Amino acid sequence: MFDWVLLVILVILVNFLPGIHANLLAILLAPFFSVEQLAFALGLHFILSILPSILYSVSQEVAAAPLINRLAQKDAYSTTYVFVMSAFIAALAALLFPPDYQALYHFLRPYLFYIVLFIATYHFLSLNGKGIFLLSGLWGYYALHEDRMFSLFSGLFAIPYLLFYKPATLSFSRSSPSLHPSPIITGIILGMFSLLLPGVSPPSVISTLVPIYTNYHFLSYYSAIASTQYILAIDNYLQTNKLRNAYVEYIPSYSAKYFLILGIVVGGFLVFFLLPHLPTIPESARWPLLVLILSTSFLLEGIMGLFSLLISSVIGITAARIGASPSSMLGIIILPTLILLARQLG
């Protein structure tokens, strides 16, 4: 029992450290916890991710998740309610209705490069930071080959957020907005099929395909995409042997899906308990977090990890300064994937 309590505490603390994504969390926790506990931790980490998205904001309204931050300033409770409930509904649907990924992959395989190229081009044209997209893509092509995941993502995302962090101004009305089924269903379907697409499957990329103009509807749609992917990434890997989400390698079991959902449910309760305490986090909390990122980068990746962190931070800070959207830095994944697919095609 103690190890489960310790796991929950660790995930809560780690969740406020930008740059610790699900893949890295799996790498860090795998040596110490069972597959079931790791799956639970990943589900918990996903649902608690709404908290730092609400908390972290930076200059010129560039934020970890600008829409979430903006909505939370109007009503943090409603924002969290929409995110959590949409995620739970999508996770349950993904558990009950998994697609046949093997059949779908064989059907789409000849067209994958062209589908990914179309989505990448569409995403690129919709960005307000095209130069950052290209720059992060070129840097990502180098750094990903050197396996410096932590320093790469921490520099692009964590360092800018912490340097420009301002205390959140939140509103708590305790109202529960109605959930509309159409954005959730759309998110579930898109989340299911996006796992077949290398490089462009992240929710911040794939969500641009369907225009949804109502803010809470978009949040519901985005949450459904992410939650569906968390559950079905296991099915996709076990059926096609294609690893779209690296954390699945540490929980390669259909039974792990139940513990993922358990983590989402427990996280749903925890998130409402922790939410009112967000404004009490002092602005000075950024400094120990920055020291922790530097230390972790050095311990995991050595001197070259610190160098990678520096270059990535320059790109991330530049993006924040010029007002480029955070999704413009996803060139780090998309461009290397396109290069790899083009080579396979050739």
PDB file of N, CA and C in Angstrom, residues 225-259:
ATOM      1  N   ILE A 225      -9.347  13.373 -27.679  1.00  0.00           N
ATOM      2  CA  ILE A 225      -8.268  12.866 -28.540  1.00  0.00           C
ATOM      3  C   ILE A 225      -7.142  12.292 -27.680  1.00  0.00           C
ATOM      4  N   ALA A 226      -6.678  13.077 -26.721  1.00  0.00           N
ATOM      5  CA  ALA A 226      -5.542  12.664 -25.890  1.00  0.00           C
ATOM      6  C   ALA A 226      -5.865  11.422 -25.071  1.00  0.00           C
ATOM      7  N   SER A 227      -7.042  11.383 -24.480  1.00  0.00           N
ATOM      8  CA  SER A 227      -7.431  10.247 -23.643  1.00  0.00           C
ATOM      9  C   SER A 227      -7.558   8.972 -24.465  1.00  0.00           C
ATOM     10  N   THR A 228      -8.164   9.076 -25.637  1.00  0.00           N
ATOM     11  CA  THR A 228      -8.301   7.919 -26.527  1.00  0.00           C
ATOM     12  C   THR A 228      -6.934   7.373 -26.913  1.00  0.00           C
ATOM     13  N   GLN A 229      -6.013   8.258 -27.227  1.00  0.00           N
ATOM     14  CA  GLN A 229      -4.666   7.825 -27.602  1.00  0.00           C
ATOM     15  C   GLN A 229      -3.961   7.123 -26.449  1.00  0.00           C
ATOM     16  N   TYR A 230      -4.133   7.622 -25.234  1.00  0.00           N
ATOM     17  CA  TYR A 230      -3.505   6.991 -24.072  1.00  0.00           C
ATOM     18  C   TYR A 230      -3.929   5.532 -23.947  1.00  0.00           C
ATOM     19  N   ILE A 231      -5.202   5.261 -24.142  1.00  0.00           N
ATOM     20  CA  ILE A 231      -5.715   3.897 -23.969  1.00  0.00           C
ATOM     21  C   ILE A 231      -5.362   3.020 -25.162  1.00  0.00           C
ATOM     22  N   LEU A 232      -5.601   3.519 -26.369  1.00  0.00           N
ATOM     23  CA  LEU A 232      -5.471   2.676 -27.562  1.00  0.00           C
ATOM     24  C   LEU A 232      -4.048   2.568 -28.090  1.00  0.00           C
ATOM     25  N   ALA A 233      -3.123   3.355 -27.562  1.00  0.00           N
ATOM     26  CA  ALA A 233      -1.721   3.200 -27.972  1.00  0.00           C
ATOM     27  C   ALA A 233      -1.234   1.789 -27.679  1.00  0.00           C
ATOM     28  N   ILE A 234      -1.787   1.169 -26.636  1.00  0.00           N
ATOM     29  CA  ILE A 234      -1.419  -0.209 -26.295  1.00  0.00           C
ATOM     30  C   ILE A 234      -1.927  -1.168 -27.367  1.00  0.00           C
ATOM     31  N   ASP A 235      -3.190  -1.021 -27.778  1.00  0.00           N
ATOM     32  CA  ASP A 235      -3.750  -1.874 -28.839  1.00  0.00           C
ATOM     33  C   ASP A 235      -2.951  -1.732 -30.124  1.00  0.00           C
ATOM     34  N   ASN A 236      -2.641  -0.489 -30.481  1.00  0.00           N
ATOM     35  CA  ASN A 236      -1.907  -0.247 -31.717  1.00  0.00           C
ATOM     36  C   ASN A 236      -0.546  -0.935 -31.702  1.00  0.00           C
ATOM     37  N   TYR A 237       0.144  -0.851 -30.563  1.00  0.00           N
ATOM     38  CA  TYR A 237       1.476  -1.459 -30.455  1.00  0.00           C
ATOM     39  C   TYR A 237       1.398  -2.985 -30.494  1.00  0.00           C
ATOM     40  N   LEU A 238       0.474  -3.564 -29.756  1.00  0.00           N
ATOM     41  CA  LEU A 238       0.380  -5.024 -29.687  1.00  0.00           C
ATOM     42  C   LEU A 238      -0.102  -5.637 -31.004  1.00  0.00           C
ATOM     43  N   GLN A 239      -0.870  -4.878 -31.790  1.00  0.00           N
ATOM     44  CA  GLN A 239      -1.393  -5.406 -33.052  1.00  0.00           C
ATOM     45  C   GLN A 239      -0.466  -5.151 -34.233  1.00  0.00           C
ATOM     46  N   THR A 240       0.218  -4.012 -34.241  1.00  0.00           N
ATOM     47  CA  THR A 240       1.025  -3.642 -35.415  1.00  0.00           C
ATOM     48  C   THR A 240       2.521  -3.584 -35.123  1.00  0.00           C
ATOM     49  N   ASN A 241       2.887  -3.627 -33.851  1.00  0.00           N
ATOM     50  CA  ASN A 241       4.285  -3.489 -33.426  1.00  0.00           C
ATOM     51  C   ASN A 241       4.856  -2.115 -33.779  1.00  0.00           C
ATOM     52  N   LYS A 242       3.974  -1.121 -33.935  1.00  0.00           N
ATOM     53  CA  LYS A 242       4.390   0.253 -34.214  1.00  0.00           C
ATOM     54  C   LYS A 242       4.280   1.069 -32.928  1.00  0.00           C
ATOM     55  N   LEU A 243       5.401   1.606 -32.487  1.00  0.00           N
ATOM     56  CA  LEU A 243       5.457   2.299 -31.204  1.00  0.00           C
ATOM     57  C   LEU A 243       5.242   3.792 -31.418  1.00  0.00           C
ATOM     58  N   ARG A 244       3.985   4.239 -31.354  1.00  0.00           N
ATOM     59  CA  ARG A 244       3.684   5.658 -31.523  1.00  0.00           C
ATOM     60  C   ARG A 244       3.938   6.435 -30.229  1.00  0.00           C
ATOM     61  N   ASN A 245       3.750   5.767 -29.095  1.00  0.00           N
ATOM     62  CA  ASN A 245       3.989   6.385 -27.794  1.00  0.00           C
ATOM     63  C   ASN A 245       4.991   5.515 -27.051  1.00  0.00           C
ATOM     64  N   ALA A 246       6.170   6.050 -26.769  1.00  0.00           N
ATOM     65  CA  ALA A 246       7.271   5.233 -26.251  1.00  0.00           C
ATOM     66  C   ALA A 246       6.964   4.593 -24.903  1.00  0.00           C
ATOM     67  N   TYR A 247       6.069   5.205 -24.117  1.00  0.00           N
ATOM     68  CA  TYR A 247       5.774   4.633 -22.802  1.00  0.00           C
ATOM     69  C   TYR A 247       5.111   3.264 -22.890  1.00  0.00           C
ATOM     70  N   VAL A 248       4.479   2.963 -24.029  1.00  0.00           N
ATOM     71  CA  VAL A 248       3.784   1.683 -24.189  1.00  0.00           C
ATOM     72  C   VAL A 248       4.763   0.512 -24.084  1.00  0.00           C
ATOM     73  N   GLU A 249       6.014   0.754 -24.448  1.00  0.00           N
ATOM     74  CA  GLU A 249       7.029  -0.295 -24.369  1.00  0.00           C
ATOM     75  C   GLU A 249       7.200  -0.814 -22.940  1.00  0.00           C
ATOM     76  N   TYR A 250       6.820   0.004 -21.957  1.00  0.00           N
ATOM     77  CA  TYR A 250       6.969  -0.383 -20.552  1.00  0.00           C
ATOM     78  C   TYR A 250       5.685  -0.974 -19.973  1.00  0.00           C
ATOM     79  N   ILE A 251       4.580  -0.879 -20.701  1.00  0.00           N
ATOM     80  CA  ILE A 251       3.311  -1.455 -20.233  1.00  0.00           C
ATOM     81  C   ILE A 251       2.659  -2.249 -21.375  1.00  0.00           C
ATOM     82  N   PRO A 252       3.380  -3.196 -21.978  1.00  0.00           N
ATOM     83  CA  PRO A 252       2.878  -3.887 -23.176  1.00  0.00           C
ATOM     84  C   PRO A 252       1.881  -4.995 -22.838  1.00  0.00           C
ATOM     85  N   SER A 253       0.738  -4.613 -22.310  1.00  0.00           N
ATOM     86  CA  SER A 253      -0.260  -5.592 -21.894  1.00  0.00           C
ATOM     87  C   SER A 253      -1.650  -4.978 -22.009  1.00  0.00           C
ATOM     88  N   TYR A 254      -2.599  -5.763 -22.520  1.00  0.00           N
ATOM     89  CA  TYR A 254      -3.970  -5.264 -22.619  1.00  0.00           C
ATOM     90  C   TYR A 254      -4.535  -4.934 -21.238  1.00  0.00           C
ATOM     91  N   SER A 255      -4.135  -5.692 -20.228  1.00  0.00           N
ATOM     92  CA  SER A 255      -4.649  -5.443 -18.876  1.00  0.00           C
ATOM     93  C   SER A 255      -4.190  -4.093 -18.328  1.00  0.00           C
ATOM     94  N   ALA A 256      -3.090  -3.560 -18.880  1.00  0.00           N
ATOM     95  CA  ALA A 256      -2.593  -2.264 -18.413  1.00  0.00           C
ATOM     96  C   ALA A 256      -3.597  -1.149 -18.690  1.00  0.00           C
ATOM     97  N   LYS A 257      -4.481  -1.360 -19.672  1.00  0.00           N
ATOM     98  CA  LYS A 257      -5.471  -0.330 -19.994  1.00  0.00           C
ATOM     99  C   LYS A 257      -6.398  -0.056 -18.812  1.00  0.00           C
ATOM    100  N   TYR A 258      -6.709  -1.097 -18.038  1.00  0.00           N
ATOM    101  CA  TYR A 258      -7.596  -0.918 -16.887  1.00  0.00           C
ATOM    102  C   TYR A 258      -6.928  -0.062 -15.812  1.00  0.00           C
ATOM    103  N   PHE A 259      -5.630  -0.215 -15.667  1.00  0.00           N
ATOM    104  CA  PHE A 259      -4.911   0.585 -14.674  1.00  0.00           C
ATOM    105  C   PHE A 259      -4.705   2.017 -15.166  1.00  0.00           C
TER     106      PHE A 259
END
